[in-house]
Coordinates of C-alpha atoms and ligand atoms in Angstrom, one line a residue:
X1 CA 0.0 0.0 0.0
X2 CA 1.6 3.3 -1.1
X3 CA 2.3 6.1 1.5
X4 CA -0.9 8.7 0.4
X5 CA -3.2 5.5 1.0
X6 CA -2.2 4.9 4.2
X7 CA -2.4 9.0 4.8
X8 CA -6.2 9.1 3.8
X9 CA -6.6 7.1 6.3
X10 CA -6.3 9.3 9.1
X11 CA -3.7 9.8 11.9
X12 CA -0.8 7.4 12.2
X13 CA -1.0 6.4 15.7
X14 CA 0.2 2.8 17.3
X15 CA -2.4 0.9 15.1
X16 CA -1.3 1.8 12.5
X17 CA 2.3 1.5 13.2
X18 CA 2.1 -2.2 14.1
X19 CA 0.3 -2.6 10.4
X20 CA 2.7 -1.3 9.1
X21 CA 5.4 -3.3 11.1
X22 CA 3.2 -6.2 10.1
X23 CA 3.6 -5.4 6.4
X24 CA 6.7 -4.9 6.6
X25 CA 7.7 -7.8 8.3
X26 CA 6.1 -9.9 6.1
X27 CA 8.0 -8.4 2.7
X28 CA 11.3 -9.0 5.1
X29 CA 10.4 -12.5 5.6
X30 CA 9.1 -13.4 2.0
X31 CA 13.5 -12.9 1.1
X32 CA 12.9 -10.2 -1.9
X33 CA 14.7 -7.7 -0.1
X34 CA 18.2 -10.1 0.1
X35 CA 18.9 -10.8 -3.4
X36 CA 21.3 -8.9 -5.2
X37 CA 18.6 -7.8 -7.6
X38 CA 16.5 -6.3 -5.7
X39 CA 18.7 -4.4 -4.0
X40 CA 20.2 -3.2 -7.2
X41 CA 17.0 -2.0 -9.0
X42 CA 16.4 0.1 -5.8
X43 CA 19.2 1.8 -5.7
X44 CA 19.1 2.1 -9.8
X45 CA 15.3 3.5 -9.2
X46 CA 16.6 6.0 -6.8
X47 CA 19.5 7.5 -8.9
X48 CA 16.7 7.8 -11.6
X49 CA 14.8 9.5 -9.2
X50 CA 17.3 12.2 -8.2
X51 CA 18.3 12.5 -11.6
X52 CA 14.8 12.8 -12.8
X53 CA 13.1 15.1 -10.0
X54 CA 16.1 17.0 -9.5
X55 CA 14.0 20.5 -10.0
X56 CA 11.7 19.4 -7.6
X57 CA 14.1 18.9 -5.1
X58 CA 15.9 21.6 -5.3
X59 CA 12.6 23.9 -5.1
X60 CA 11.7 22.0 -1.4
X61 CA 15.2 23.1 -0.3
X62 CA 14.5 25.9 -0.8
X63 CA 10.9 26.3 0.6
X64 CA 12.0 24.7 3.5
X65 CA 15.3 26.8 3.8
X66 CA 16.0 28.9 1.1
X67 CA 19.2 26.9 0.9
X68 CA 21.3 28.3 -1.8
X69 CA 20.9 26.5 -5.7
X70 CA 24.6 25.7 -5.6
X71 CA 24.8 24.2 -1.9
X72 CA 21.2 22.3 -2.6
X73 CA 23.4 20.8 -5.5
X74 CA 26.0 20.4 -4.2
X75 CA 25.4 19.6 -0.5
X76 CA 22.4 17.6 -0.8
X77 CA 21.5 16.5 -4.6
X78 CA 25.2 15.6 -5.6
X79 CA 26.5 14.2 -2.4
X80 CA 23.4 12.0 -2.0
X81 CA 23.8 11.0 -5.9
X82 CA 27.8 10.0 -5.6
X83 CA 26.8 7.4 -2.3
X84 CA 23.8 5.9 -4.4
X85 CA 26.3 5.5 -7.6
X86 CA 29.0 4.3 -4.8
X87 CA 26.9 1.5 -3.1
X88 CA 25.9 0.5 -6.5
X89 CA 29.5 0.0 -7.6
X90 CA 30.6 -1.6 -4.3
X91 CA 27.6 -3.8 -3.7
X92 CA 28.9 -7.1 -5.4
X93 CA 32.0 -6.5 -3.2
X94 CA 30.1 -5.8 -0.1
X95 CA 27.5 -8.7 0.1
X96 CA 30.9 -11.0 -0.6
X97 CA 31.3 -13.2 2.5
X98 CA 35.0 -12.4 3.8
X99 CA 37.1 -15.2 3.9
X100 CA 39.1 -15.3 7.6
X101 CA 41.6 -17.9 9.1
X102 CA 40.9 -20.7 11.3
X103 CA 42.5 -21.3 14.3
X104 CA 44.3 -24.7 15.4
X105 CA 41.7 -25.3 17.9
X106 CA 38.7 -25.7 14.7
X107 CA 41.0 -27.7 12.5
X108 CA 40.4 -28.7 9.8
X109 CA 37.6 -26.2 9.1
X110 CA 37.1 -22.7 7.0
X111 CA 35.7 -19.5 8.0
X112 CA 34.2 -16.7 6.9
X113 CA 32.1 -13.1 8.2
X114 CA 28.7 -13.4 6.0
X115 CA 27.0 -10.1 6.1
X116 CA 23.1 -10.2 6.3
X117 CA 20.7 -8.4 6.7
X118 CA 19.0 -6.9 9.6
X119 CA 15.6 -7.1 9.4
X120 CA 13.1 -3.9 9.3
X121 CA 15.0 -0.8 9.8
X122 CA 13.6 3.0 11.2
X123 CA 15.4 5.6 9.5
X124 CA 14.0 8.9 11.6
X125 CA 16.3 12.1 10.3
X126 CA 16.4 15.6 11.0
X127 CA 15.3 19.3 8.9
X128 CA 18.9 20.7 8.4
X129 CA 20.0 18.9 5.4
X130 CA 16.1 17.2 4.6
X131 CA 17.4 15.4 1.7
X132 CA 20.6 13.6 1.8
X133 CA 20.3 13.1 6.0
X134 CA 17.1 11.0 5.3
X135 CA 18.4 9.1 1.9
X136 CA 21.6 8.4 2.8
X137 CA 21.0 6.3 5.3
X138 CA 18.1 4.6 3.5
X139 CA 20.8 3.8 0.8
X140 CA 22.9 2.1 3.3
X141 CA 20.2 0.4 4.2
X142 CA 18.5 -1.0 0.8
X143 CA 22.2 -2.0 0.5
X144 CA 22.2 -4.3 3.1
X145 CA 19.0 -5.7 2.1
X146 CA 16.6 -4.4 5.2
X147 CA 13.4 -3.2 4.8
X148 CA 13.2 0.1 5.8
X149 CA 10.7 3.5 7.2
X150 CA 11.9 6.3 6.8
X151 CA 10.8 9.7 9.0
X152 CA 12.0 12.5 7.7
X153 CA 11.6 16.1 10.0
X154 CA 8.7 17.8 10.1
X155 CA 10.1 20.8 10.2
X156 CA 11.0 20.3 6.9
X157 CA 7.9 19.8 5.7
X158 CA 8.4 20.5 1.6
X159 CA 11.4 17.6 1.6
X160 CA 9.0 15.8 3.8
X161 CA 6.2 15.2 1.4
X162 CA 8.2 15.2 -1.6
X163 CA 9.3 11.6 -0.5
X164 CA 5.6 11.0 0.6
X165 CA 4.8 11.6 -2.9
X166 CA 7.7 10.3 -4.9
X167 CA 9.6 7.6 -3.6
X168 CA 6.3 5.0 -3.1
X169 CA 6.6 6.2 -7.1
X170 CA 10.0 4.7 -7.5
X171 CA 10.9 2.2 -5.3
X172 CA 9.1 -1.3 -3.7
X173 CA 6.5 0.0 -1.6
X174 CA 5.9 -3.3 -0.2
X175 CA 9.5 -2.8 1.7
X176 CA 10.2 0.9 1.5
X177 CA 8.0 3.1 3.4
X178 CA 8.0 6.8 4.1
X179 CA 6.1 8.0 7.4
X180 CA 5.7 11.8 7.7
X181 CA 4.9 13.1 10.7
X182 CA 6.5 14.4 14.4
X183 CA 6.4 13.5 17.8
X184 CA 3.1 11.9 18.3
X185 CA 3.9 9.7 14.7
X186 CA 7.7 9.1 15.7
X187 CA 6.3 7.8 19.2
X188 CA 4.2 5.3 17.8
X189 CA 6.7 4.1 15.5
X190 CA 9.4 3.8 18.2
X191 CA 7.1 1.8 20.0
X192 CA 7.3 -0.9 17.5
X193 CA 10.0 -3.6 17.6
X194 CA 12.8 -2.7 14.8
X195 CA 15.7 -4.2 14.0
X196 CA 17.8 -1.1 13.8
X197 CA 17.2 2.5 14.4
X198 CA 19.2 5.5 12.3
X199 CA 18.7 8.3 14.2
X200 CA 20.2 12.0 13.1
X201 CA 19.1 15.1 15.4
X202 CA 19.9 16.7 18.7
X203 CA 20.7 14.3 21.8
X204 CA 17.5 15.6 24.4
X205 CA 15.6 13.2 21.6
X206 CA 18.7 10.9 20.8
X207 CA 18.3 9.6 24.6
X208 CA 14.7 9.2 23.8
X209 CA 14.8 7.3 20.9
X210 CA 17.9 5.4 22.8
X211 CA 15.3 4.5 25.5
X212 CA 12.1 3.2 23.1
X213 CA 14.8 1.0 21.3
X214 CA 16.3 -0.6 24.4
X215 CA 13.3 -2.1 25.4
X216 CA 13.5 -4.1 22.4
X217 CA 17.0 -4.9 22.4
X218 CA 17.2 -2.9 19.4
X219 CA 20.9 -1.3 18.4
X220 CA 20.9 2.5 17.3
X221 CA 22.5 4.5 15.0
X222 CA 23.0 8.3 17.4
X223 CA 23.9 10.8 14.5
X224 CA 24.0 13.9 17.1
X225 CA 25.6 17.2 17.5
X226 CA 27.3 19.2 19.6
X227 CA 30.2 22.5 19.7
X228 CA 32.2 21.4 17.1
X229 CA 35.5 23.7 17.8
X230 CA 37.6 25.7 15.0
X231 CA 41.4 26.3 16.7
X232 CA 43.4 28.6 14.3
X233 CA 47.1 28.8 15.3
X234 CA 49.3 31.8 14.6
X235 CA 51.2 30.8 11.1
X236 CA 48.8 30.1 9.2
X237 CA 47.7 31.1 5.5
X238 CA 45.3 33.9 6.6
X239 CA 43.2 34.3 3.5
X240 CA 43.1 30.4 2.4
X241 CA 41.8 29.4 6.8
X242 CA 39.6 32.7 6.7
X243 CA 37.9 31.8 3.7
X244 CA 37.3 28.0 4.0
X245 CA 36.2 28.6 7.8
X246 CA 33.3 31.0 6.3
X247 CA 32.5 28.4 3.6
X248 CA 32.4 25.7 6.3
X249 CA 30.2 28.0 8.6
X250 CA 27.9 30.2 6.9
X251 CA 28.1 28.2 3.3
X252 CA 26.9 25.2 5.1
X253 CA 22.8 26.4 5.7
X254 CA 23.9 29.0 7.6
X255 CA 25.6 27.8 9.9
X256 CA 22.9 24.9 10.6
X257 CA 24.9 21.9 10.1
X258 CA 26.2 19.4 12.5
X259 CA 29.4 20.0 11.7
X260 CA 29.4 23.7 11.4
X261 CA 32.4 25.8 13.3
X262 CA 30.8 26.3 16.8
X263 CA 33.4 28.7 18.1
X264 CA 37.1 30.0 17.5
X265 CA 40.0 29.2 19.8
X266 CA 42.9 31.0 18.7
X267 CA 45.4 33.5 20.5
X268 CA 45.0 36.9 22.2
X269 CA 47.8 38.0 19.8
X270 CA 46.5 36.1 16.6
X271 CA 43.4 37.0 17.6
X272 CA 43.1 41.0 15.7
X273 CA 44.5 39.6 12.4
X274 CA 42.3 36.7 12.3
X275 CA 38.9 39.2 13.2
X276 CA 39.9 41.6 10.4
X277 CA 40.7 39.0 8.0
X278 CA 36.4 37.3 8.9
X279 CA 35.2 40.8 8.8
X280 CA 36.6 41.6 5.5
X281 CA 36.1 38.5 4.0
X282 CA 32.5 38.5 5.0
X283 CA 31.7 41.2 3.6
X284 CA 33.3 40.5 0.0
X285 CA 31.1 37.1 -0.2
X286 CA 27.9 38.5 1.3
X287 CA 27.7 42.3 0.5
X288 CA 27.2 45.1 2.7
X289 CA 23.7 43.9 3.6
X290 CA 24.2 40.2 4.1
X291 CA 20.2 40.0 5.4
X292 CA 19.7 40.7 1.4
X293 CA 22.4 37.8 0.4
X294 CA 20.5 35.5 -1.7
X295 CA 24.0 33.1 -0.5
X296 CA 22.6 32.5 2.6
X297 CA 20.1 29.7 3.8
X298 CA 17.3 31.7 6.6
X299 CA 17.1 30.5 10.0
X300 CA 14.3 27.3 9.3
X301 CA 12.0 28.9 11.6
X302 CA 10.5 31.1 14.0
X303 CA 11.5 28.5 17.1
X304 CA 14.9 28.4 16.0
X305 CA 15.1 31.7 15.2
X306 CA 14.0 33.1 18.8
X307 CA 15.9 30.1 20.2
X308 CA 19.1 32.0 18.5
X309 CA 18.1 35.7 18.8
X310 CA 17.6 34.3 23.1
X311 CA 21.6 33.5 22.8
X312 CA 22.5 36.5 21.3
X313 CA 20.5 39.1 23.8
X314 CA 22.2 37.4 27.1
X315 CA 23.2 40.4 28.9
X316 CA 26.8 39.2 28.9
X317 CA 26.6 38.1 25.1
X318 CA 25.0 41.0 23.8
X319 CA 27.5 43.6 24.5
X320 CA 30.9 41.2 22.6
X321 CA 29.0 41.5 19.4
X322 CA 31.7 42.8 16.8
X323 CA 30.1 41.8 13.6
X324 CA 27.0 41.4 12.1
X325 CA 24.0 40.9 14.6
X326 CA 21.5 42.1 12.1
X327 CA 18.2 40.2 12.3
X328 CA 14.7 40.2 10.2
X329 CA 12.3 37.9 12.1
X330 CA 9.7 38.4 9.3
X331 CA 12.2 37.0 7.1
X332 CA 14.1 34.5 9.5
X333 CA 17.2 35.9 8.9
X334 CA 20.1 36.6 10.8
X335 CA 23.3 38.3 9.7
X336 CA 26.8 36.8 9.9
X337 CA 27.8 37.1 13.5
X338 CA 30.8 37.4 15.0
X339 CA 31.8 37.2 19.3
X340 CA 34.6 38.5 20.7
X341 CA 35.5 37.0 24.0
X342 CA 32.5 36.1 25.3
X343 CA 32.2 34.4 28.8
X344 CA 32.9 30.6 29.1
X345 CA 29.5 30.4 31.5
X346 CA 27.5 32.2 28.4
X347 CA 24.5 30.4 27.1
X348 CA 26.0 30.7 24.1
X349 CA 28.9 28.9 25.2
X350 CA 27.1 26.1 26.7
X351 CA 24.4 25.2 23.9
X352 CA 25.4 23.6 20.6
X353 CA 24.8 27.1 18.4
X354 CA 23.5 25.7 15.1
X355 CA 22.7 29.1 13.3
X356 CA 24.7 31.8 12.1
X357 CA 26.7 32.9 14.8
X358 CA 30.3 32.4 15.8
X359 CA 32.2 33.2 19.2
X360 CA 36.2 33.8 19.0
X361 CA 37.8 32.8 22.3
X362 CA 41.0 33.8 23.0
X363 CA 43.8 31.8 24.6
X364 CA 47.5 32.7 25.4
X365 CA 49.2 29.5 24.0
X366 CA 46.9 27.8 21.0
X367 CA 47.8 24.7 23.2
X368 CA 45.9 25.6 25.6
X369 CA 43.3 25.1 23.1
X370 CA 43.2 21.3 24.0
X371 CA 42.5 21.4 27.5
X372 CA 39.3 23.6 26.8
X373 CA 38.0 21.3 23.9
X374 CA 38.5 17.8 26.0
X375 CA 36.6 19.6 29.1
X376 CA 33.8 19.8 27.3
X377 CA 31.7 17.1 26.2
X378 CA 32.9 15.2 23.1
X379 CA 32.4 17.1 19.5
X380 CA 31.1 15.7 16.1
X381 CA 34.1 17.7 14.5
X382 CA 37.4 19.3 15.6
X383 CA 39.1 21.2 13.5
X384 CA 42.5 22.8 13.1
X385 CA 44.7 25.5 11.3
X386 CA 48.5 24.8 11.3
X387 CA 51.3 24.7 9.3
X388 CA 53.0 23.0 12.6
X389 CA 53.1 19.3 12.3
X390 CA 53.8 18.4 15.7
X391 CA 50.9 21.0 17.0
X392 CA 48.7 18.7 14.3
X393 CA 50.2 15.5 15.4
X394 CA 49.0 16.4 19.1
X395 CA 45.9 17.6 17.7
X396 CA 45.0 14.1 16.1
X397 CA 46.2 12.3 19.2
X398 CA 44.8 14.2 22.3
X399 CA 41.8 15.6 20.9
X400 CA 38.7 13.7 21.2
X401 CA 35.7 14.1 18.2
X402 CA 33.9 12.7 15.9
X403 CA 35.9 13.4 13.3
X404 CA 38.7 15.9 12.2
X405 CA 39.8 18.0 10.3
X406 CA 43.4 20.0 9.3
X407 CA 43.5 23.3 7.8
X408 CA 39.6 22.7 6.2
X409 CA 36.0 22.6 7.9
X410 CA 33.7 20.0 6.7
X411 CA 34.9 18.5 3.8
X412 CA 35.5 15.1 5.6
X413 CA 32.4 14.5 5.2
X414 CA 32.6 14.0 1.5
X415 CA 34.8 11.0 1.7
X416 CA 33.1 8.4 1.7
X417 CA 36.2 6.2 2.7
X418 CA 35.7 7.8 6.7
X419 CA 33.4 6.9 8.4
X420 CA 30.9 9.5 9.6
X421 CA 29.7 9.5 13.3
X422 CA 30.2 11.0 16.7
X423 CA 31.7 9.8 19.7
X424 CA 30.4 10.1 23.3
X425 CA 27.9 13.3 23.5
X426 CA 28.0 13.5 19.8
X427 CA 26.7 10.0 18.7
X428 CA 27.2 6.4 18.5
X429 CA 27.9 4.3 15.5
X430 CA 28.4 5.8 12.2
X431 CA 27.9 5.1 8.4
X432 CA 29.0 6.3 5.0
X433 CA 30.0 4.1 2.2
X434 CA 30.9 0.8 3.3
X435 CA 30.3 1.9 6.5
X436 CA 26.8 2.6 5.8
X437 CA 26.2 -1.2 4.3
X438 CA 28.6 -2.4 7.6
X439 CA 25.4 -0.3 9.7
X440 CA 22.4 -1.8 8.5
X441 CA 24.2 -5.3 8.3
X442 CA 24.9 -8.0 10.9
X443 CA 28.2 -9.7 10.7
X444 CA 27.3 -13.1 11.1
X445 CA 30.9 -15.3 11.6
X446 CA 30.6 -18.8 10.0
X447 CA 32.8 -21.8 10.5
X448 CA 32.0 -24.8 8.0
X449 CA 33.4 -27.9 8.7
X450 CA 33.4 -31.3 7.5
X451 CA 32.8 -35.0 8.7
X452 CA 36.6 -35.9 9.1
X453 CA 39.6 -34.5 11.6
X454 CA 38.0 -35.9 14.5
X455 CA 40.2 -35.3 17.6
X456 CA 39.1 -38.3 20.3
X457 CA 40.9 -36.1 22.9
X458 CA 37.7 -33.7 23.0
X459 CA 35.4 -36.0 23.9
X460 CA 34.7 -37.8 27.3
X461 CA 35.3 -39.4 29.6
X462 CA 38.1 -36.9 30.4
X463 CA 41.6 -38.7 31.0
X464 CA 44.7 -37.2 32.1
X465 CA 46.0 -38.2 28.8
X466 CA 43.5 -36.4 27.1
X467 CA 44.2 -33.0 29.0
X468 CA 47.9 -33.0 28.6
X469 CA 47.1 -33.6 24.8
X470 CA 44.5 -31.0 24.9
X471 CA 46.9 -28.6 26.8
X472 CA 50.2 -29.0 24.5
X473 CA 48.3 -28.5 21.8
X474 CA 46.2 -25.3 22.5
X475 CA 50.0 -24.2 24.2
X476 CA 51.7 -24.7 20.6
X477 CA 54.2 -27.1 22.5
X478 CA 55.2 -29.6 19.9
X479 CA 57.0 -32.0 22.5
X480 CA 55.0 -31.9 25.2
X481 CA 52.1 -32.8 22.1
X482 CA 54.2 -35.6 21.0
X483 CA 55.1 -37.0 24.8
X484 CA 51.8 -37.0 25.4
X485 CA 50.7 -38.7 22.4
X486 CA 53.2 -41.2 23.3
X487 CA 51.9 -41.7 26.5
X488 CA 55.2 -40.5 28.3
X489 CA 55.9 -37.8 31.2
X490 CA 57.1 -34.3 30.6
X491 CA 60.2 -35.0 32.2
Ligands
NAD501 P1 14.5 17.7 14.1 O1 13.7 18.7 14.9 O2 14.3 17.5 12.7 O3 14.3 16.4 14.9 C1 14.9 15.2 14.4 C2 13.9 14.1 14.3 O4 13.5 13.7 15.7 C3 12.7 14.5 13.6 O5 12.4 13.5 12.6 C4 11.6 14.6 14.6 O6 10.3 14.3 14.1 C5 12.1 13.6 15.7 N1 11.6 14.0 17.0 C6 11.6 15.2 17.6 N2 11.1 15.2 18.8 C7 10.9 13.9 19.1 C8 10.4 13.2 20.2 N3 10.1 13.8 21.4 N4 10.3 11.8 20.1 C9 10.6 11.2 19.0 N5 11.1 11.8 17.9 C10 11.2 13.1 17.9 O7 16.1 18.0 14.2 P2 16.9 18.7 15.4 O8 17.0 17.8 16.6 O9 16.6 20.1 15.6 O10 18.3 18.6 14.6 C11 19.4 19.4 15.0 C12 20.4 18.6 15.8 O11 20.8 17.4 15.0 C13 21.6 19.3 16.0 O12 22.1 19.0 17.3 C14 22.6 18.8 15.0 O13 23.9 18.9 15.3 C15 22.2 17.4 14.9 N6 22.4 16.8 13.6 C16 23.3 15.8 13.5 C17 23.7 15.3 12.2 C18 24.7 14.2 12.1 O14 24.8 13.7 11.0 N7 25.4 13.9 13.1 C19 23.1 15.9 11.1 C20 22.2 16.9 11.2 C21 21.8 17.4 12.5

């Protein structure tokens, strides 16, 4: 039954969830979803699809966010496009069981790590990037061969129904299901039993959706935020870092991505040339009036938007304004904002930002830069501008994050050889390429033997004979093995 069926009738509450689970369950257990095939002409309908609705697309981004043409493209349509044409490649090499060695304790046997299939798979994603956070995980998991429901965010709500609309249109709806809806829908849904849950948005609802699926045993997928920290040292290329830190931050929605520059460490006497180098920069890519820019995403909506303008007014925030600050609430825009300084106890300093606003702290050595990251709870990204290897090296090894990044911001994300996740407050698991397939499968470890290479010494009743056989052999001792074959003492 296609997705605007199941919307006629009515509201999606537990009933209808545990329908749908039925449904679902049943497709899983018929075995379509495992072949090769099948897999393969879903992922070939979906390519088709972004290839052939790519206007429409692009036009939801931007009702929902008045994201940019080129970063829709790019960000979203292009991205999501290359993992599609990736799994597609790969597949053949994916589903292949891996061959492993056997041990001396199995001989004479074989082993291998056969890769199968979860079951049915919730796929519940968030409003900042609608598109690619909601079908690249469902690629991962068509991949694997799962059946899967997909919740996109309701806040936004143009992405939302496109795949209501379209994807029943392309792919098996017998096994691929989209579910719009919010709370009360996502509630019923996490009340079913799942095999595995993909979750991407903030971690208030990660620990909810943690909680529904540990009642059911059910692993999770946390793709969460958090103040992902931007420490520029001293000797850097000023133009290239100022540039690609802007690009990162307020070319990526606005600043609302996950891995968006939360705030600046850098020194108190780096600290001028780097402001001047923003400020000017800024301007040149977003004009005089950037509330105008037609470059810049708006704020998604007027939640977020007094949830960011509440950050900026603190009384001890307000004042270290020293760029920007400009707002339009009828137009849910916010100016590119820079902080100079601002208090460590600031609400701004506590919060995950996710908008267009960025804080500059200010440090005497950019080592000290470390200690201030690892006391805070763990980021999705870290990033870092050096042309000092050994400041890097340290970097890598005694910060903790979900990923990192040298002398860029957020272009890790595009390789789909790393895998994509947080760590601690920032998420659990991770996917992307391979590691999207490795996500949505379950590495099932095979030993095949046959009839012959019986060893008598396993088997009872237990002799003395038998143990010091058993024990020189699982020791590697080759004489102690033979004596006790023979029947004769160690000594
Ligand atoms: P959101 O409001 O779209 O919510 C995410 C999903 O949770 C939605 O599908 C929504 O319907 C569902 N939801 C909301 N409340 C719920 C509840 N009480 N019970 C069950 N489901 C509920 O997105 P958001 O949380 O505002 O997203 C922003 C956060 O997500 C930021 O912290 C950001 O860093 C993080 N994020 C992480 C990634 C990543 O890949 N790691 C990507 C994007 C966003």
């Amino acid at each position: 039954m296609g997705v605007e069926m199941e919307e006629n009738r009515g509201a999606f509450d537990g009933h209808r969830a545990a329908e749908l689970m039925v449904e679902l369950r049943e497709a899983f257990g018929s075995g379509r979803t495992r072949s090769y095939e099948w897999r393969v002409a879903q992922l070939k309908a979906l390519f088709r699809m972004i290839d052939e609705k790519e206007a429409e697309i692009m036009a939801a981004l931007y009702s929902d966010l008045a994201k940019p043409e080129l970063e829709a493209f790019l960000h979203e349509v292009s991205l999501t496009r290359s993992a599609c044409q990736l799994a597609l490649k790969e597949l053949k090499r994916w589903m292949k069981p891996e061959k492993v060695s056997s041990s001396i304790t199995t001989f004479p046997s074989s082993s291998e790590i056969v890769s199968e299939p979860l079951g049915v798979v919730l796929i519940i994603s968030a409003w900042n990037y609608p598109f690619i956070l909601s079908l690249d995980p469902v690629i991962g998991a068509i991949a694997a061969g799962n059946a899967v429901v997909l919740k996109p965010s309701e806040v936004a709500p143009a992405t939302a129904s496109f795949f209501a609309r379209t994807l029943p249109a392309y792919l098996d709806s017998s096994a691929i299901r989209v579910v719009e809806g919010a709370v009360s829908e996502t509630t019923a849904l996490l009340e079913q039993k799942w095999d595995k849950i993909l979750y991407t948005g903030n971690s208030k609802v990660g620990r909810i959706v943690m909680a529904a699926a540990a009642k059911h045993l059910t692993p999770v997928v946390l793709e969460l935020g958090g103040k992902s920290p931007v420490v520029v040292d001293s000797n850097v290329n000023l133009e290239v870092a100022v540039k690609r830190i802007i690009v990162g931050k307020w070319g990526c929605n606005n600043g609302q991505a996950c891995i968006s520059p939360d705030y600046i460490i850098t020194t108190k006497s780096f600290a001028p040339k780097l402001v001047e180098a923003l400020k000017s920069t800024l301007e040149k890519f977003y004009g005089e009036d950037p509330l105008e820019s037609k470059d810049l995403s708006r704020i998604v909506n007027s939640n977020h938007f007094a949830r960011l303008t509440r950050l900026l007014d603190e009384d001890k925030v307000y004042g270290k304004i020293i760029y920007g600050g400009q707002r339009d609430e009828k137009k849910l825009k916010i100016a590119p904002t820079l902080l100079f300084d601002v208090p460590h106890d600031s609400l701004i300093m506590k919060e995950e930002i996710f908008g267009p606003i960025l804080p500059i702290i200010t440090v005497d050595k950019v080592e000290e830069s470390f200690d201030i990251i690892n006391s805070r709870t763990k980021p999705l990204a870290a990033y870092l501008f050096t042309k000092d290897k050994i400041l890097e090296e340290k970097f890598v090894n005694n910060v903790s994050s979900g990923g990192m990044l040298i002398n860029d911001v957020a272009l890790h994300l595009a390789n789909p050889n790393l895998p994509f996740g947080g760590v601690g407050e920032s998420g659990i698991g991770a996917y992307h390429g391979k590691f999207s397939f490795d996500a949505f499968s379950h590495k099932k470890a095979v030993l095949h033997r046959s009839f012959g290479g019986e060893a008598p010494a396993r088997y009872p009743p237990y002799t003395l004979k038998k143990q010091r056989i058993l024990k020189a052999l699982l020791g590697g001792d080759i004489i102690s093995l033979v004596l006790a074959l023979l029947g004769w003492p160690r000594s």
